mmCIF file of C-alpha atoms in Angstrom:
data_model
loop_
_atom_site.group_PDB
_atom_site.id
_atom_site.type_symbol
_atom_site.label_atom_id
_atom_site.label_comp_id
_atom_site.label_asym_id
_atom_site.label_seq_id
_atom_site.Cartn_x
_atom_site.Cartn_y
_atom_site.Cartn_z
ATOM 1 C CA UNK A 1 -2.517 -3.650 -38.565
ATOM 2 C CA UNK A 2 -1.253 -6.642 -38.677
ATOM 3 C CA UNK A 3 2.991 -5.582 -38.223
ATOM 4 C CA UNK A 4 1.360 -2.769 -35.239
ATOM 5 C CA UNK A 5 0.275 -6.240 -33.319
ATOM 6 C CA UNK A 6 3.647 -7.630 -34.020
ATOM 7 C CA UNK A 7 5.547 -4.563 -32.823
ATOM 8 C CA UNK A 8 2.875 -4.177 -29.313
ATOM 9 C CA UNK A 9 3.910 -7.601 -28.467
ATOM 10 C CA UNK A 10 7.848 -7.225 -29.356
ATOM 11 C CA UNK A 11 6.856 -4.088 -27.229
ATOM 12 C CA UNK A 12 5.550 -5.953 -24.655
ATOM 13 C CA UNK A 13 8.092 -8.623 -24.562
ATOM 14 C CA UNK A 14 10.935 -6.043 -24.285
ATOM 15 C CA UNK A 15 9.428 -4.745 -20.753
ATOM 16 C CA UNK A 16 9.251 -8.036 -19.481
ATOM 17 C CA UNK A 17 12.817 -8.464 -20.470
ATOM 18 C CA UNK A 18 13.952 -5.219 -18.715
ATOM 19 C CA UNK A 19 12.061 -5.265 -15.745
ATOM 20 C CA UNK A 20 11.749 -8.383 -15.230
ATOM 21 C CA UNK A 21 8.643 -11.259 -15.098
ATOM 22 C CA UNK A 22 8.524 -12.365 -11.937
ATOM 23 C CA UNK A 23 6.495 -15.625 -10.935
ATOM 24 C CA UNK A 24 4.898 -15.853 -7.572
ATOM 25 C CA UNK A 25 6.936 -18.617 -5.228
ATOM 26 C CA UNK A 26 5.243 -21.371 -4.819
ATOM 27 C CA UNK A 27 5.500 -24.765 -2.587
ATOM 28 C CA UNK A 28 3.844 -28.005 -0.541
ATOM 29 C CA UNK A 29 3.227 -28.495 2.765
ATOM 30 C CA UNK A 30 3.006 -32.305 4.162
ATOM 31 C CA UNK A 31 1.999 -33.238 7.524
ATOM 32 C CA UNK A 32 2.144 -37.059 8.211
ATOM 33 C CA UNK A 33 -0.299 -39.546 10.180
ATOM 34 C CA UNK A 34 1.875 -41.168 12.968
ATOM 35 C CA UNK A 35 4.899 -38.904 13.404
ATOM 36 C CA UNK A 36 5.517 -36.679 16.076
ATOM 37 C CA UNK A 37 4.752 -32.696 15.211
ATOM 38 C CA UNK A 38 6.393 -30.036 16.996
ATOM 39 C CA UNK A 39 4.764 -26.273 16.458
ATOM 40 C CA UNK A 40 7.544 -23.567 17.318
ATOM 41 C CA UNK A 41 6.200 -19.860 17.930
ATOM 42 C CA UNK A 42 9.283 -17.732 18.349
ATOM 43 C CA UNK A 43 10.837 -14.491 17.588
ATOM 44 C CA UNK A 44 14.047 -13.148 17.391
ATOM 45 C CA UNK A 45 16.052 -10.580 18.425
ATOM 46 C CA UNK A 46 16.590 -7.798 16.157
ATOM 47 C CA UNK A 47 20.483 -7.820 15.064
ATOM 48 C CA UNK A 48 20.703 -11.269 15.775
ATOM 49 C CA UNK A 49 19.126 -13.070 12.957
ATOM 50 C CA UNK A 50 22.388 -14.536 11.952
ATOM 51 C CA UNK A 51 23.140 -16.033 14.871
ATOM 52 C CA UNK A 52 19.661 -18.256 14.831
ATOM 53 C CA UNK A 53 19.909 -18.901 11.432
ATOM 54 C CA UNK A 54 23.804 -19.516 10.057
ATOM 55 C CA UNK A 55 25.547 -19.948 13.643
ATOM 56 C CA UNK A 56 22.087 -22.671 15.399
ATOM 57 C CA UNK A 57 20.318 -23.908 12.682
ATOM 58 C CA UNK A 58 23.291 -24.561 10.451
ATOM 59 C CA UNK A 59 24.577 -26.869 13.079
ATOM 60 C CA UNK A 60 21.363 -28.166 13.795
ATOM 61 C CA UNK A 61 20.047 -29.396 10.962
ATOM 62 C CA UNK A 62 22.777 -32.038 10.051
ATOM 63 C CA UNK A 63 21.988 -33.351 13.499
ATOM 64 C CA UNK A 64 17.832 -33.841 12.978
ATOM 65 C CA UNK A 65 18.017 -37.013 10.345
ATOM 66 C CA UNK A 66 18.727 -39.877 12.714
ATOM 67 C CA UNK A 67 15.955 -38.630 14.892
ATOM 68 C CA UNK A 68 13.715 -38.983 11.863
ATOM 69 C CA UNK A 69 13.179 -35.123 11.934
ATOM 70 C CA UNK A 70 12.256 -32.994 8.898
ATOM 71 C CA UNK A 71 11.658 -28.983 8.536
ATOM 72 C CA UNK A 72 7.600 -28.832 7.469
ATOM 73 C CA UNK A 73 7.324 -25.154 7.003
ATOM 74 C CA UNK A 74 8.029 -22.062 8.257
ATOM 75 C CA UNK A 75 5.609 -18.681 8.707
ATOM 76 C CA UNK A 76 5.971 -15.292 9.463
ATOM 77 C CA UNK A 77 3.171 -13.631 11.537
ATOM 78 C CA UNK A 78 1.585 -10.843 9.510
ATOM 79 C CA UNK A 79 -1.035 -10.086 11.741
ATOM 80 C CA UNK A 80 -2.308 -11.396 15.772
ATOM 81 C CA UNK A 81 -6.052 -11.708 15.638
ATOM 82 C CA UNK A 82 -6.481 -12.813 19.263
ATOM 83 C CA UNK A 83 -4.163 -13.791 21.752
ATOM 84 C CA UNK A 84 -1.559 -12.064 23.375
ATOM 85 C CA UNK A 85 1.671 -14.573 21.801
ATOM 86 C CA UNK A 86 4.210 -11.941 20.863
ATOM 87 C CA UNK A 87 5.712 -14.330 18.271
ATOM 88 C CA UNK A 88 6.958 -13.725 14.943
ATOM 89 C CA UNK A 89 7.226 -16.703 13.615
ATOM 90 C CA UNK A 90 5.375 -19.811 13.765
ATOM 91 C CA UNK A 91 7.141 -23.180 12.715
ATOM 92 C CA UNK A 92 6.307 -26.736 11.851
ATOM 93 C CA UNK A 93 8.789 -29.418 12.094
ATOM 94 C CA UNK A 94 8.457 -33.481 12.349
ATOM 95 C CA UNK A 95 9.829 -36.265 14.391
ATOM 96 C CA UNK A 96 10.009 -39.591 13.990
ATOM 97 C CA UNK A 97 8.423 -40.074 17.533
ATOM 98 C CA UNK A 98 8.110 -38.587 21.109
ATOM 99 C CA UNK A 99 10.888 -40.716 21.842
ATOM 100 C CA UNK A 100 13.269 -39.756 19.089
ATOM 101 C CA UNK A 101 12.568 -36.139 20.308
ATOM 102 C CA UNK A 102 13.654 -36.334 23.954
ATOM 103 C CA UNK A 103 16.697 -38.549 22.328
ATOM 104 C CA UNK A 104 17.533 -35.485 20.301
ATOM 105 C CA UNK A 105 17.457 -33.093 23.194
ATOM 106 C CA UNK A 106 20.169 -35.064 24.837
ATOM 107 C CA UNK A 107 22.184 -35.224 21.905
ATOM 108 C CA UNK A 108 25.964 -33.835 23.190
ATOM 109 C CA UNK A 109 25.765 -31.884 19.949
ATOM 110 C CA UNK A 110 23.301 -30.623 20.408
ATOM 111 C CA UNK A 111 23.497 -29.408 24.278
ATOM 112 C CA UNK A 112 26.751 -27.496 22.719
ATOM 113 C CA UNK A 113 24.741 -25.733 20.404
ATOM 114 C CA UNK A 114 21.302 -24.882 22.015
ATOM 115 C CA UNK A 115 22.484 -21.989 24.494
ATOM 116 C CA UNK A 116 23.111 -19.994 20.576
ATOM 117 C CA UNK A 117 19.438 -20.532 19.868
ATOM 118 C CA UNK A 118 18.415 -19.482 23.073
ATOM 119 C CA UNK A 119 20.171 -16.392 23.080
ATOM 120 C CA UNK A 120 19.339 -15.241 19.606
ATOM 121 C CA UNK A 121 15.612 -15.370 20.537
ATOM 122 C CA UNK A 122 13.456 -13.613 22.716
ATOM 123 C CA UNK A 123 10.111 -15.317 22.392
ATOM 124 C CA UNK A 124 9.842 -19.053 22.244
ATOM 125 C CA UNK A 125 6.915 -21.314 22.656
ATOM 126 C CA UNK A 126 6.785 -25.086 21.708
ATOM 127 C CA UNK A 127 4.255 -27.957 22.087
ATOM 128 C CA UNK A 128 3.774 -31.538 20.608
ATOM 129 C CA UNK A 129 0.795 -32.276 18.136
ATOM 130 C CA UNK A 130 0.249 -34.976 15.978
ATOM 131 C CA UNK A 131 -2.590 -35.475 12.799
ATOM 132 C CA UNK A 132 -4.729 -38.160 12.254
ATOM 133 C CA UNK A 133 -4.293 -38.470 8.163
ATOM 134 C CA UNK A 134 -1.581 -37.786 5.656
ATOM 135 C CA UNK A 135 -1.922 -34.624 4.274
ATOM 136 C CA UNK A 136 -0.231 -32.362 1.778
ATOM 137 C CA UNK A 137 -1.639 -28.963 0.414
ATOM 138 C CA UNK A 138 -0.056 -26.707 -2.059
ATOM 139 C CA UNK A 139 0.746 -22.859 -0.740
ATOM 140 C CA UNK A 140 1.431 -19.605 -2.414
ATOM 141 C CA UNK A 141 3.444 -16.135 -1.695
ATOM 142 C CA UNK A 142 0.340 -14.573 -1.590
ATOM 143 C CA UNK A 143 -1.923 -17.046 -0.171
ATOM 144 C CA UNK A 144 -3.830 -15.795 3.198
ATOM 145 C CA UNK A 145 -3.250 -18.433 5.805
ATOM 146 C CA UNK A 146 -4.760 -18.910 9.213
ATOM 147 C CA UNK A 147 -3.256 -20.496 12.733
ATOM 148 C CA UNK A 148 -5.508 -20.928 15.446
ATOM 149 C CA UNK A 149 -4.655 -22.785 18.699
ATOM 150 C CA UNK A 150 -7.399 -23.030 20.979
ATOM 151 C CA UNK A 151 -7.698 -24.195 24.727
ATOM 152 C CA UNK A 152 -10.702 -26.254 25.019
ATOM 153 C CA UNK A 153 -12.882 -25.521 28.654
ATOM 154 C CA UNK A 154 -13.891 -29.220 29.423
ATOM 155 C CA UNK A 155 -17.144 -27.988 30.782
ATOM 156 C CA UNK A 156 -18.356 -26.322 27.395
ATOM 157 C CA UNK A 157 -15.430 -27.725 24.542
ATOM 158 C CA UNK A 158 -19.182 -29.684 22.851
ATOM 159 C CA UNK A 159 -20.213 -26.301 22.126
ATOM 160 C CA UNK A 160 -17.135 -25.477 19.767
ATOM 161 C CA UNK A 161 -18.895 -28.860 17.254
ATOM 162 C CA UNK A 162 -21.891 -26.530 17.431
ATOM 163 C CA UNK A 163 -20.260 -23.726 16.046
ATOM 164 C CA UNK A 164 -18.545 -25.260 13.321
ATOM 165 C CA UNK A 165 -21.922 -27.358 12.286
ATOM 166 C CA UNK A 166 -23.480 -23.733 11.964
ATOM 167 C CA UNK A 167 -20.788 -22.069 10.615
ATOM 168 C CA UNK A 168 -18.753 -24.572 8.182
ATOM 169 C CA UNK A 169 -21.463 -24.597 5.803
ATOM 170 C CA UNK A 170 -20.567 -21.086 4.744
ATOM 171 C CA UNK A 171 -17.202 -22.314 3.901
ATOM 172 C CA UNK A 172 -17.508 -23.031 0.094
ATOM 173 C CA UNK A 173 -19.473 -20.430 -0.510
ATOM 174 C CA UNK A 174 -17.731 -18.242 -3.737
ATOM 175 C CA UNK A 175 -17.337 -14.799 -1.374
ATOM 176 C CA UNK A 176 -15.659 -16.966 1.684
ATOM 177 C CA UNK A 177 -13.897 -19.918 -0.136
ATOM 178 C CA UNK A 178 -12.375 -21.041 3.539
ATOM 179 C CA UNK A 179 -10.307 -24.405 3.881
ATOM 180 C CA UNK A 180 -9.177 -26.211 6.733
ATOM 181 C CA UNK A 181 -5.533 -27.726 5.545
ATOM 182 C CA UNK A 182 -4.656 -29.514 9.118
ATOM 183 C CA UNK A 183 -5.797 -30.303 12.358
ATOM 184 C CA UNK A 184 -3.892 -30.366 14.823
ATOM 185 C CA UNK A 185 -4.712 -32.180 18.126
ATOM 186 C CA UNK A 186 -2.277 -31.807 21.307
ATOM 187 C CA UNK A 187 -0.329 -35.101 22.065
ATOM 188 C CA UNK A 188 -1.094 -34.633 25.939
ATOM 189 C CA UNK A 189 2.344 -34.963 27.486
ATOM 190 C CA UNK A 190 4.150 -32.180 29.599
ATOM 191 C CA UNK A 191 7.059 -31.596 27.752
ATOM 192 C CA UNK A 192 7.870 -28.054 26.649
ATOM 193 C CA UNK A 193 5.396 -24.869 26.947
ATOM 194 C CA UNK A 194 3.123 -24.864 24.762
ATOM 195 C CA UNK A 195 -0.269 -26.803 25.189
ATOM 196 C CA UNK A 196 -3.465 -25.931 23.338
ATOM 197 C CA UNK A 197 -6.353 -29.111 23.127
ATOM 198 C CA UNK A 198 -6.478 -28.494 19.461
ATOM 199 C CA UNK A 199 -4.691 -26.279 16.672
ATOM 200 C CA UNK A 200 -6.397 -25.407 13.061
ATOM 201 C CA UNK A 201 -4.195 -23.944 10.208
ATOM 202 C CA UNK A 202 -6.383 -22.953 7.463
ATOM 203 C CA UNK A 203 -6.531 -20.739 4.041
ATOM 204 C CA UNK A 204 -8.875 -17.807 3.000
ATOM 205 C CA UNK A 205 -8.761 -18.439 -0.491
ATOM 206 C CA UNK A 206 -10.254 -15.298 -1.336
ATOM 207 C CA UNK A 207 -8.027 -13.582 1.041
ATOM 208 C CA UNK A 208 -8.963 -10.905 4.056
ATOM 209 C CA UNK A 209 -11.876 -10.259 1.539
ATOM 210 C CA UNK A 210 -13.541 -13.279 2.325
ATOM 211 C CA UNK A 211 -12.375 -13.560 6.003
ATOM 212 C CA UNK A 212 -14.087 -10.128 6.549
ATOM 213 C CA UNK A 213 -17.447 -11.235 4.868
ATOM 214 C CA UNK A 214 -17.947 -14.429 6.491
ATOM 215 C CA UNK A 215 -17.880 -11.672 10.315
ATOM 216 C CA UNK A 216 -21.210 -10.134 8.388
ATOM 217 C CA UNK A 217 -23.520 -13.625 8.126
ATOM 218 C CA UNK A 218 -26.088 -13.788 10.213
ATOM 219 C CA UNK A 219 -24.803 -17.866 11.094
ATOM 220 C CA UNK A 220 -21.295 -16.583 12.566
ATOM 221 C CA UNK A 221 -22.663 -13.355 14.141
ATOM 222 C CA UNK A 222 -25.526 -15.573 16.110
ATOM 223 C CA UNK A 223 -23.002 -18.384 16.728
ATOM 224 C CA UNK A 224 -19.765 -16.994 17.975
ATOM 225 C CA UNK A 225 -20.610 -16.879 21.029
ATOM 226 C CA UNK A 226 -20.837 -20.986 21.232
ATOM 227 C CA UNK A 227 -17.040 -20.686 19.702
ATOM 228 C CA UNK A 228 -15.885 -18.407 22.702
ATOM 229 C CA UNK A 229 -17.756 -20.182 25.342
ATOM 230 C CA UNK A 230 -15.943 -23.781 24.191
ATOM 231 C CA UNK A 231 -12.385 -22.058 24.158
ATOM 232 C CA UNK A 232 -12.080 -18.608 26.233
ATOM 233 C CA UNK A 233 -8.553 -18.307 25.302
ATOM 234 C CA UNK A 234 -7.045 -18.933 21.797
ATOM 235 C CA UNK A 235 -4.106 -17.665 19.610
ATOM 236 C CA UNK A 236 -5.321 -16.263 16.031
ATOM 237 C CA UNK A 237 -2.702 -15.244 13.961
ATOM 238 C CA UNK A 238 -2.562 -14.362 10.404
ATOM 239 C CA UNK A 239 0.865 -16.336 8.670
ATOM 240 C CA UNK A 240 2.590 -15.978 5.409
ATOM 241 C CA UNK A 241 4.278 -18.887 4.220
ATOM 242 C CA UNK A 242 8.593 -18.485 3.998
ATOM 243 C CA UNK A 243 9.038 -20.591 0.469
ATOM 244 C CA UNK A 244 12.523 -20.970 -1.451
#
């Protein structure tokens, strides 16, 4: 018995060897009290992927440090909830200030480089946000993440706190296991396109499973409509994190 356990697990061991054991990427996410964070939706063109990524962002990168800008993290769009945001992408990135930003934008290098961007995509939104705490969370491949922008009406936006005081309770429980990672509030100036009141990115740790029970409790079925009356439009989309 004993040399039969020996040879399942030399057994075992060869499989892995041939086919390979393959570990699930991993990686952080860090969003920083006081800096300046700029939320990309985009998508680009098919055939031109290249373009955006070796010919623009090549170029642009080197350029970002003396503005005090860093990449935060990158998504793909899996799935749009709600909304009608034809992006493919959704993109985190930080700046040193609002003032650092518009310096960028003037940059001669980049002016000779941003018409390349612009032409490899077909879809791009943009908006400033900022946090009001340090955070950093840890993400997975497989992790089921959550971006929701949502434009606030002024004349109902209490009724959204009303909502989450009914609802958020359900969070922790084992069949949900929801958690807010960042919120995002709008920095209130007119530059670029994009300009929900508030933005919350968010994991279903027990994945569409628990996403889907939490829409059968009796608390979110009797309260969604205080959620819709506070913000009539929103964008709901279902990311997967891009991780090295």
């Amino acid at each position: 018995m004993k040399i039969l356990s020996i040879l399942s697990t030399l057994f075992i061991l060869s499989l892995s060897y041939i086919f390979g054991a393959t570990e699930e990427k991993t990686g952080e996410i860090t969003f920083k009290k006081g800096t300046l964070v700029e939320v990309a939706l985009l998508t680009i063109q098919p055939g031109k992927e290249s373009q955006f990524y070796e010919e623009y962002f090549s170029q642009a990168l080197p350029l970002a440090p003396k503005y005090g800008a860093r990449p935060i993290g990158s998504f793909m769009v899996e799935k749009r909830d709600q909304g009608n945001s034809p992006a493919q992408m959704v993109i985190f990135f930080e700046w040193e200030s609002l003032e650092k930003k518009r310096a960028f934008e003037k940059d001669f290098d980049f002016l000779k480089i941003v018409n390349i961007r612009n032409d490899a995509l077909s879809f791009l939104n943009t908006g400033y946000f900022q946090v009001d705490k340090d955070i950093t969370y840890s993400l997975k491949e497989s992790g089921t993440y959550e971006f929701a922008a949502l434009w606030l009406d002024p004349n109902n936006a209490p009724k959204l706190e009303q909502y989450f005081q009914a609802v958020l309770p359900l969070a922790s429980d084992p069949k949900i296991q929801f958690e807010l990672i960042a919120q995002l509030s709008s920095l209130g100036v007119e530059d670029k396109n994009y300009h929900p009141n508030i933005i919350f990115f968010s994991e279903w740790k027990k994945g569409m499973e628990g996403r889907n029970e939490l829409a059968t409790r009796k608390e979110f079925k009797d309260n969604l409509h205080l959620r819709e009356t506070a913000s009539p439009y929103k964008d709901l989309l279902l990311i997967k994190p891009i991780l090295n």
